[in-house]
Coordinates of C-alpha atoms in Angstrom, one line a residue:
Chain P
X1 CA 0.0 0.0 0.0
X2 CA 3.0 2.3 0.9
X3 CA 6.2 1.8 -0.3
X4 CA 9.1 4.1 0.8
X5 CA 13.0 3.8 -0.1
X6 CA 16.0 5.9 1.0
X7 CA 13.9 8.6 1.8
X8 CA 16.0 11.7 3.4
X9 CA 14.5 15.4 4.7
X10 CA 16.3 18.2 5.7
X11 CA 14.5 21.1 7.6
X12 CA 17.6 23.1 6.6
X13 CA 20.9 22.2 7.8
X14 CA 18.9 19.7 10.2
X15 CA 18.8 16.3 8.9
X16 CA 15.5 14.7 10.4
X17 CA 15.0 11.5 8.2
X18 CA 17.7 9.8 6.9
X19 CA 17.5 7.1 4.6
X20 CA 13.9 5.2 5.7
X21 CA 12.9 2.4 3.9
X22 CA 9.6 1.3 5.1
X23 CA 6.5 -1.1 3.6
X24 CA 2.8 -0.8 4.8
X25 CA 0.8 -3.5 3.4
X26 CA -3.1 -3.7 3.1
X27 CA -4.6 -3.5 6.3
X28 CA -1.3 -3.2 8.1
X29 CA -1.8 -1.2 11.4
X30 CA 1.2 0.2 11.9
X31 CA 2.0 2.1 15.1
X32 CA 5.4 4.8 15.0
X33 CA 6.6 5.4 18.8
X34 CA 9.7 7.7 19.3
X35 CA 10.9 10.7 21.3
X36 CA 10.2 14.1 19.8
X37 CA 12.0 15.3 17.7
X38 CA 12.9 11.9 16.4
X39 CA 11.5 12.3 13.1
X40 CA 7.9 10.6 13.1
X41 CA 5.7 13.4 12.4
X42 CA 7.8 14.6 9.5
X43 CA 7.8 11.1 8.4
X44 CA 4.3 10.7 8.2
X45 CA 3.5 14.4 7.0
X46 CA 5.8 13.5 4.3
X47 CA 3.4 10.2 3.3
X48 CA 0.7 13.3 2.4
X49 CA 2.9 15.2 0.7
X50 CA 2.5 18.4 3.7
X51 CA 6.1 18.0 3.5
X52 CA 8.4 17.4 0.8
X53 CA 11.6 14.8 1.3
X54 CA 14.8 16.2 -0.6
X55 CA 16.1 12.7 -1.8
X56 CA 14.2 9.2 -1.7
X57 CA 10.6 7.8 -3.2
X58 CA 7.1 7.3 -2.0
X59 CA 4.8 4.4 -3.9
X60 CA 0.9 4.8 -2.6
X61 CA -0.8 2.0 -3.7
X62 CA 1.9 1.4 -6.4
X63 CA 2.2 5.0 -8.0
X64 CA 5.1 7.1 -7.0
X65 CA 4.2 10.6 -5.9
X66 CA 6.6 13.6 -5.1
X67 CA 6.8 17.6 -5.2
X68 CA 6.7 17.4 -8.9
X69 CA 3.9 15.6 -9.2
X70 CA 0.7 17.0 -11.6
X71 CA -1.9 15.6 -9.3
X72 CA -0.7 15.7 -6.2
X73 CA -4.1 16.5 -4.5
X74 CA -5.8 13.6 -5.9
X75 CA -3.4 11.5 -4.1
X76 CA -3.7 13.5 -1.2
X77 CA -7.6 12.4 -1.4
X78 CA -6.5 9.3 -1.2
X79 CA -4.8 9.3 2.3
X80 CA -7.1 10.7 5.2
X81 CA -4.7 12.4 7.8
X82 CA -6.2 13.0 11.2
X83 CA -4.0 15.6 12.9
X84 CA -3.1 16.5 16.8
X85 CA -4.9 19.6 17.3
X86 CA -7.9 18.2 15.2
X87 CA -7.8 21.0 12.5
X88 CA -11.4 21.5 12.0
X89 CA -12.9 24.3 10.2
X90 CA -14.6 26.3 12.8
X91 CA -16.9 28.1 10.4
X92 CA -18.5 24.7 9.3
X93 CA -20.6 23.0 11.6
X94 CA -19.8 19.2 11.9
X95 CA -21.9 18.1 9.1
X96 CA -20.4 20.6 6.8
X97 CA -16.6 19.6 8.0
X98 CA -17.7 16.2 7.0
X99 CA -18.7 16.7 3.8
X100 CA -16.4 19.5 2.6
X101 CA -14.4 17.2 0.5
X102 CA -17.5 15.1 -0.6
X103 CA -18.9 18.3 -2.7
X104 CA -15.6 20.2 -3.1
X105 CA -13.6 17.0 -4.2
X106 CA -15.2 14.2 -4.8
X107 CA -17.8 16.8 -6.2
X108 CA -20.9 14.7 -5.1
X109 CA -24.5 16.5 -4.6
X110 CA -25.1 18.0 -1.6
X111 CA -27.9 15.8 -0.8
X112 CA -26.0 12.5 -1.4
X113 CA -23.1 14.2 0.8
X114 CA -25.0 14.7 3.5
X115 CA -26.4 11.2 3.8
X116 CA -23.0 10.1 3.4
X117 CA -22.1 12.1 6.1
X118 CA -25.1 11.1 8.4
X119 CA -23.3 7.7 8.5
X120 CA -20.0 8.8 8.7
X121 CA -21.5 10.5 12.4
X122 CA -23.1 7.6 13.0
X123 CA -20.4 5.6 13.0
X124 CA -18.2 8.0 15.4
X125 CA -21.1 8.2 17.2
X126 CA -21.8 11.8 17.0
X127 CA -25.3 11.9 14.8
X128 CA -26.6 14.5 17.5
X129 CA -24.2 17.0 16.6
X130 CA -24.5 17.4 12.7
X131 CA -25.6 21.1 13.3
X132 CA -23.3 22.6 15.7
X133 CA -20.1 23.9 15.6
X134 CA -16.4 22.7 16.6
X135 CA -16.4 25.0 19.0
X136 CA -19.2 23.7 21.1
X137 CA -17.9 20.5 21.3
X138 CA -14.7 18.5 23.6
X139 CA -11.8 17.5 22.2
X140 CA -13.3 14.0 21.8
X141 CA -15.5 14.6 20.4
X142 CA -13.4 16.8 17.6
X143 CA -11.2 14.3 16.9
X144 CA -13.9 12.1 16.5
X145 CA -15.1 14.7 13.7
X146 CA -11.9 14.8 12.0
X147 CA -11.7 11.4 11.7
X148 CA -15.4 11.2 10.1
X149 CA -14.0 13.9 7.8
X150 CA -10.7 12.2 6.4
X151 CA -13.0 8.9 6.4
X152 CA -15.5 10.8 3.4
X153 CA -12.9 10.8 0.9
X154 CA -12.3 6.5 1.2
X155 CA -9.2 7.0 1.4
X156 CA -6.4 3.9 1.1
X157 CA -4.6 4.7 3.7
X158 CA -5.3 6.6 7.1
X159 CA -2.5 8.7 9.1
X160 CA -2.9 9.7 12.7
X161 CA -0.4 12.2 14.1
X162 CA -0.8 11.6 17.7
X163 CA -5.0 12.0 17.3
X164 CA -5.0 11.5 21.7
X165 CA -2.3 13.8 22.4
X166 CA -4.2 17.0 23.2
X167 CA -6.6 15.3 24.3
X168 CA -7.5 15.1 28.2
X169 CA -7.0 11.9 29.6
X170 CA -11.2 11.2 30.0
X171 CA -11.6 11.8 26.2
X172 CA -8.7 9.7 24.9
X173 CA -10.4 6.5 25.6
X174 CA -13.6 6.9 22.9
X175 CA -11.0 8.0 20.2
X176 CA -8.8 5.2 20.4
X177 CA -12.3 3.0 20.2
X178 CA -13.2 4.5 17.0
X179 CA -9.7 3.6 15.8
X180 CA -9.9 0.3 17.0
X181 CA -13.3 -0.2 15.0
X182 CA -11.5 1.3 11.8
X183 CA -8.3 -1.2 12.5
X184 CA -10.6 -4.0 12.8
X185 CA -12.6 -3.4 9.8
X186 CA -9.6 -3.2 7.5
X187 CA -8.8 0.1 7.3
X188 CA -4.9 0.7 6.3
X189 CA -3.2 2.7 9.4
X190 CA -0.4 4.4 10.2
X191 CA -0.8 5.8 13.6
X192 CA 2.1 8.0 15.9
X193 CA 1.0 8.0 19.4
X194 CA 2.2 6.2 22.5
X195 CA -0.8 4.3 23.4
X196 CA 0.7 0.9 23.7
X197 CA -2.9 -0.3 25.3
X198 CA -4.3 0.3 21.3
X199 CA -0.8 -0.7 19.6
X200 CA -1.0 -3.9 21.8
X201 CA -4.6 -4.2 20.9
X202 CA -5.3 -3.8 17.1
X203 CA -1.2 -2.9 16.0
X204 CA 0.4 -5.2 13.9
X205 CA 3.7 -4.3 14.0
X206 CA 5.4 -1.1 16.4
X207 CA 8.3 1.5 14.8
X208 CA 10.5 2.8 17.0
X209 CA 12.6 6.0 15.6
X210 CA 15.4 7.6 16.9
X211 CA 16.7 10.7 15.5
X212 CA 15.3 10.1 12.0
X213 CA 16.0 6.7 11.9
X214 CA 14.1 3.5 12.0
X215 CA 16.3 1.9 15.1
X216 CA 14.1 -1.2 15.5
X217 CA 10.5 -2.8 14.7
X218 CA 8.7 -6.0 15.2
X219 CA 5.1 -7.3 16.7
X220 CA 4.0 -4.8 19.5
X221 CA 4.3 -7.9 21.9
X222 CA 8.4 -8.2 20.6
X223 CA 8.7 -4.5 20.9
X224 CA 7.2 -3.8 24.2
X225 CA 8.1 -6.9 26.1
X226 CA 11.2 -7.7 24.7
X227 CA 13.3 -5.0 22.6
X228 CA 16.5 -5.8 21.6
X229 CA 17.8 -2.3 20.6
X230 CA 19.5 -0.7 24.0
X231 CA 17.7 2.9 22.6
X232 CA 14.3 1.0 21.9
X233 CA 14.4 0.3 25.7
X234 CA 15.7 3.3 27.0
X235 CA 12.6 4.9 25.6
X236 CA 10.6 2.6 26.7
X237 CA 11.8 2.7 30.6
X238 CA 10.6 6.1 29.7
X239 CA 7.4 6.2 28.5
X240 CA 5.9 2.9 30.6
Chain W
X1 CA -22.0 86.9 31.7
X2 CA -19.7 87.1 28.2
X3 CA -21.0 87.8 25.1
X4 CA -19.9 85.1 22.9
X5 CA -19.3 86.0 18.8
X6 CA -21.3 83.3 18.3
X7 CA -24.6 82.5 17.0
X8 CA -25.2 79.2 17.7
X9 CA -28.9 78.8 16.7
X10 CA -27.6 79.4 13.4
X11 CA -26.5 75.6 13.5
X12 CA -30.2 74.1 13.1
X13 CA -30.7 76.6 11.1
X14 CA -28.4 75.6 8.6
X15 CA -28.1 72.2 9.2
X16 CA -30.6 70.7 6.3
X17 CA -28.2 72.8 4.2
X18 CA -25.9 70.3 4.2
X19 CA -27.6 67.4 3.2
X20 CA -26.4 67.5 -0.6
X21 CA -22.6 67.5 0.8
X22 CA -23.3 65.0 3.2
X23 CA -24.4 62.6 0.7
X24 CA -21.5 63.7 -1.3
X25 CA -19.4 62.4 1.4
X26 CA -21.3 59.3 1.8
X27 CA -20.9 58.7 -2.0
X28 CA -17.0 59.5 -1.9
X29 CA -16.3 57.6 1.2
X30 CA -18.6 53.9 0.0
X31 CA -17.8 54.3 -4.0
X32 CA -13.4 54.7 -2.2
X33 CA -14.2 51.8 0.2
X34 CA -15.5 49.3 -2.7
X35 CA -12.4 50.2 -4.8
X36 CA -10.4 50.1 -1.6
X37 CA -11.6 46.6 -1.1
X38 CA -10.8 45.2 -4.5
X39 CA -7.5 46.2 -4.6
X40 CA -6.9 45.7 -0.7
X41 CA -7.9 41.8 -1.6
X42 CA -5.7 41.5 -4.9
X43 CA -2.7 43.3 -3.3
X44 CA -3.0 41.6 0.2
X45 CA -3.0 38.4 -2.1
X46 CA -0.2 39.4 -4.4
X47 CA 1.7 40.3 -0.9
X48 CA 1.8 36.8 -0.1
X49 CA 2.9 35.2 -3.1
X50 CA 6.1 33.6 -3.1
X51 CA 6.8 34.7 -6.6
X52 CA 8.3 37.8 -6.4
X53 CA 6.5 38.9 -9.8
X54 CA 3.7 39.0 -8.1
X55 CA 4.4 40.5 -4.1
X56 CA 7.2 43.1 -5.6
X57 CA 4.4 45.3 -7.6
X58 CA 2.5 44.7 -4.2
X59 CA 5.2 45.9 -1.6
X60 CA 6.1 48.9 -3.7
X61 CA 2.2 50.0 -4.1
X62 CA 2.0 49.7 -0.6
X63 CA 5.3 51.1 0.6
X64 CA 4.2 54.8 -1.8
X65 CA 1.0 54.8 -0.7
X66 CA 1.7 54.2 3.2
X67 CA 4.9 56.7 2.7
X68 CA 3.2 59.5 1.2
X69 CA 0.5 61.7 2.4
X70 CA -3.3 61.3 1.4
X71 CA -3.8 65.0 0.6
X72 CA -0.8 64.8 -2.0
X73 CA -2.1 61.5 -3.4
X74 CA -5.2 63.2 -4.2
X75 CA -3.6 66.3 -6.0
X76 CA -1.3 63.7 -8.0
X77 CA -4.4 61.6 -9.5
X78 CA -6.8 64.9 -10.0
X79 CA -3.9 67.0 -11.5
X80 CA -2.1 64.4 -13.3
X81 CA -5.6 62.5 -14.8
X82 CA -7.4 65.6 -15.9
X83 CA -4.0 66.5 -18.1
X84 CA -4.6 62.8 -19.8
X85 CA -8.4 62.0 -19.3
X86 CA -9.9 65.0 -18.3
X87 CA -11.2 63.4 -15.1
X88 CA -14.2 64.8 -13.2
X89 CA -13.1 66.0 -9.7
X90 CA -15.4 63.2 -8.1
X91 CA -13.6 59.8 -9.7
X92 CA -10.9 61.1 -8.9
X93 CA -11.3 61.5 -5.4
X94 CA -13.0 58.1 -5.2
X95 CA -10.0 56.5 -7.1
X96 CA -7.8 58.6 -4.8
X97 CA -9.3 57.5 -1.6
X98 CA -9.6 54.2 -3.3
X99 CA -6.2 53.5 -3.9
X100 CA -4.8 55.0 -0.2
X101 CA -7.0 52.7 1.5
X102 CA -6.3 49.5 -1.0
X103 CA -2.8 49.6 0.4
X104 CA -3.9 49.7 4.1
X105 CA -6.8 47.0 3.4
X106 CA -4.4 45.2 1.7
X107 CA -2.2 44.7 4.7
X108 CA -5.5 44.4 7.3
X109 CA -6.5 41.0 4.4
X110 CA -2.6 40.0 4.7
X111 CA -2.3 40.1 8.5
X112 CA -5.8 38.1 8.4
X113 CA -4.9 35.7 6.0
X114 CA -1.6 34.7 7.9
X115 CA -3.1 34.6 11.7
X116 CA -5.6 31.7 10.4
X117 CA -3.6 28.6 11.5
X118 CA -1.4 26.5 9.3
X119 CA -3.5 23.4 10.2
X120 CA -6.6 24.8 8.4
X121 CA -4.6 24.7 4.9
X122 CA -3.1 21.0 5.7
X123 CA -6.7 20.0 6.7
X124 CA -7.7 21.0 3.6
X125 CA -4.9 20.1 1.7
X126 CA -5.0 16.4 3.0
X127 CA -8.7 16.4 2.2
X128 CA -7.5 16.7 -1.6
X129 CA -8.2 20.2 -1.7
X130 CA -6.6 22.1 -4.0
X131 CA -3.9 24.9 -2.9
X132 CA -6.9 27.6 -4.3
X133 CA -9.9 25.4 -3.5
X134 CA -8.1 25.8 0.2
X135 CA -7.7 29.5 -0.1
X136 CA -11.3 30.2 -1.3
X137 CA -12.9 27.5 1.3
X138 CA -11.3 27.7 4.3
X139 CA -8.8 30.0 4.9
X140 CA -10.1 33.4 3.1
X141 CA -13.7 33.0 5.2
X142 CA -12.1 33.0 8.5
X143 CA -9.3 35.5 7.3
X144 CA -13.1 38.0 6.3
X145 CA -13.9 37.2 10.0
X146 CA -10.7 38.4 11.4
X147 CA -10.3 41.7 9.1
X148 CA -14.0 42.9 10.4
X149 CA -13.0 44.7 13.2
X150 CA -9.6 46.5 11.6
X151 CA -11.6 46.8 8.5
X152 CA -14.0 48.8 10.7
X153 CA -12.2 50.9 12.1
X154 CA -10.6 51.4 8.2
X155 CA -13.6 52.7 7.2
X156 CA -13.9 55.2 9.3
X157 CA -10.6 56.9 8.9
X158 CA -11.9 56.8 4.9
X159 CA -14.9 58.6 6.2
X160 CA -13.3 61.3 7.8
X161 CA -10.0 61.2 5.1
X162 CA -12.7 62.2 2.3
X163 CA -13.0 65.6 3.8
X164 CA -9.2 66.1 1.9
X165 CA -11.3 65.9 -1.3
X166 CA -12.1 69.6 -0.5
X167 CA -8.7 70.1 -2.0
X168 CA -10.0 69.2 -5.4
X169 CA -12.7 71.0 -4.9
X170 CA -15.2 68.3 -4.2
X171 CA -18.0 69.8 -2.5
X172 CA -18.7 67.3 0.3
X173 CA -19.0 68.6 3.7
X174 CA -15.6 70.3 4.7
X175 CA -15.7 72.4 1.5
X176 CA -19.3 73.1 1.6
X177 CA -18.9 74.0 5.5
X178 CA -15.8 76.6 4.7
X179 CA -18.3 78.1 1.7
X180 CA -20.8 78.6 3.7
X181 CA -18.7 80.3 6.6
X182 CA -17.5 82.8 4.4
X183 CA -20.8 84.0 2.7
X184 CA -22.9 83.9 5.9
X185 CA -19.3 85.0 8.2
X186 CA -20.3 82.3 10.5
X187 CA -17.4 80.2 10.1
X188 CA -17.4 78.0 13.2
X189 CA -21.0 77.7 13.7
X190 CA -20.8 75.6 10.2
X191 CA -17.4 74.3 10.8
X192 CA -19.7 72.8 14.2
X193 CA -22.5 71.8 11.8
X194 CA -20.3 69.5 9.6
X195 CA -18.8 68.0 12.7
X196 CA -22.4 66.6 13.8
X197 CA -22.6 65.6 10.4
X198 CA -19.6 63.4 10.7
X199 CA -20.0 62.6 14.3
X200 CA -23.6 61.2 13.4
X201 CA -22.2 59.0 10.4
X202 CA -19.2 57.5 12.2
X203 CA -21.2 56.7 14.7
X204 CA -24.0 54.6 12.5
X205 CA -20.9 53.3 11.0
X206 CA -19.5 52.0 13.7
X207 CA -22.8 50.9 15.2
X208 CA -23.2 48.8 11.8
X209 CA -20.2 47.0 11.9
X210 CA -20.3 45.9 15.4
X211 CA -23.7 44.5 14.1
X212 CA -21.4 42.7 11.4
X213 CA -19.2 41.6 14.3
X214 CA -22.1 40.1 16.3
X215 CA -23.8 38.1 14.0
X216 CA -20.3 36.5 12.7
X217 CA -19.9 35.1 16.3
X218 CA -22.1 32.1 15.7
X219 CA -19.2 29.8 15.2
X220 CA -17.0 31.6 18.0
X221 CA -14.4 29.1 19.6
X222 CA -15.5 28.9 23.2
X223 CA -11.5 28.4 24.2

């Protein structure tokens, strides 16, 4: 589904990925732990093209894609991102954040849009709050919006850049469920966060990055129990 | 008690007077603020380009405009159009006052424009959105929201910066005011009238966009 080689970014004389060669396969739920500042944002901003790698390729589903690229925001429609400070558009209610790139992209009627949406809600479990806006609602329930939203476009792949970071610890609990749901249906994930209960659960395989490497990855229960890389562990006596 | 030299019930008096300058004003100041606006959008747009093609025309406009004086702006277009197009004295104060306040409006949309967060355009980018699509969609609708209240308060130093086109012999309310003073010799009393005059329309002004303000709240962030 994803296919990157040698891929290298510099934010200028900082070098924050060097040379990552990675494969996400079809329904792969792949979870990317690390420090900050180790590269795994960048890494997966750079999978949706909201940053451009200097040197090295990216395959989605097969088709290489860079800065050059003609089309570049149909293959952005392709891969949903859900971001940690949710991103919504405060002058759209929720319904209308849903289905923004339902009528502006996919450039479906408004009517059909909307029904779409009314199940996208449905399924995040926020059909009471079609009308209102982002503002009136909790984090969780945000992020639970955004996620509806990047699900409208069907996209191949989904990217979560630490969705339960800014999120109080109350609220993270119902976003990771609707990212379980997602995992176990099929969906194609690549998820930063720290939330080894959900990588345990529904990852199939944990990254660890260190400053813009990959230093180390395997099954979550390999990673977390047993790591082998003296870094991997440090981290992890860190973060458990 | 002092005997002022000063016959104030000439003011109603003469007030109604005024209405044919007032509207003149009204006319200069709305006809300046809709080319204002135009240009204030294209240049505030220009001024953010990363192609310098496009923002170097835009700095320079602004950096003239903000560098020079309004009064002398004025007497360049009036002066220097009528010896090409023969321009009537009221274009050219709208174009005048329209292209002094396209510069400032154009910095009020460009300070607007980059205070909406960067996350907006990757949320719209990463919905497939195109880098315009984004532009029009998202970020220029909450960018409108932000300008209200500097665009506001814009407005109002147009209303009160048509009185310079008196200079070209416009005859909105400062030049009608002085005409009056010398034929009747009551110079301050309709110095005072105009002063209501413009008193009374800043204020409906700024009653009206506080209006504006209010019913843009609806989607307000609560934090």
């Amino acid at each position: 589904m994803i296919k990157i080689r040698g891929l290298n970014k510099w934010f200028g004389d900082l070098h924050v990925l060097k040379d990552i060669d990675m494969d996400v396969s079809p329904k792969e739920v792949v979870v990317v732990i690390g420090a900050s500042g180790s590269g795994k944002s960048t890494l997966l901003r750079c999978l949706n093209f909201l940053e451009f790698a200097q040197k090295g390729n990216i395959y989605i589903d097969g088709v290489e894609a860079n800065a050059k690229s003609k089309n570049l925001h149909t293959v952005r429609a392709d891969v949903g991102m859900v971001f940690q400070h949710f991103n919504l558009f405060p002058h759209r209610t929720v319904m209308g954040n849903v289905i923004e790139g339902l009528t502006q992209v996919k450039r479906i009627s408004y009517k059909e849009a909307v029904e779409q949406g009314e199940d996208l809600l449905k399924k995040v479990g926020l059909s009471d709050k079609a009308d209102v806006y982002p503002a009136m609602l909790s984090g969780g329930q945000k992020q639970r919006v955004a996620i509806a939203r990047a699900l409208a476009m069907k996209p191949k792949i989904m990217l979560f850049d630490e969705p339960t970071s800014a999120l109080d610890p109350e609220l993270v609990g119902e976003v990771l469920q609707v990212m379980k749901t997602l995992a176990l249906e099929g969906m194609t994930m690549m998820v930063v966060s720290h939330e080894m209960g959900f990588a345990r659960e529904v990852g199939d395989r944990v990254v660890y990055m260190d400053e813009g490497s990959i230093i180390e990855e395997g099954p979550p229960s390999v990673i977390y129990s047993n790591p082998k890389n003296e870094r991997t562990k440090a981290f992890l006596g860190q973060i458990l | 008690m002092i005997d002022l030299p000063w016959d104030f019930t000439a003011i109603p008096r003469f007030f109604p007077g005024f209405y044919a300058a007032a509207l003149l004003t009204l006319q200069i100041t709305f006809f300046g603020i809709l080319v204002g606006l135009v240009l204030g959008l294209v240049t505030g747009l220009m001024r953010l380009s990363k192609n310098p093609l496009f923002n170097m025309p835009a700095k320079a406009y602004i950096w003239v405009i903000r560098g020079t004086p309004l009064l002398l702006q004025l007497m360049i277009i009036y002066y220097g159009l009528i010896d090409l197009v023969s321009i009537d004295r009221m274009p050219a104060a709208i174009i005048g006052l329209g292209v002094h306040n396209g510069a400032y409006i154009a910095e009020i949309f460009r300070g607007a424009i980059q205070s909406v967060e960067r996350g907006q355009r990757e949320a719209a980018l990463s919905l497939g959105m195109t880098e315009s699509q984004a532009m029009r969609r998202i970020i220029l609708p909450q960018a409108f929201k932000r300008s209200v209240p500097p665009l506001g308060n814009q407005f109002i130093i147009a209303l009160k910066d048509s009185s310079l086109a008196s200079a070209i012999a416009v005859r909105e309310l400062l030049l009608r005011a002085r005409q009056m003073g010398s034929s009747t010799l009551m110079m301050l009393e309709m110095l005072m009238i105009v002063g209501i005059y413009y008193l009374m329309m800043t204020t409906v002004l700024n009653l009206l966009m506080g209006r504006i303000e209010k019913r843009l709240e609806v989607s307000d962030y609560k934090d």
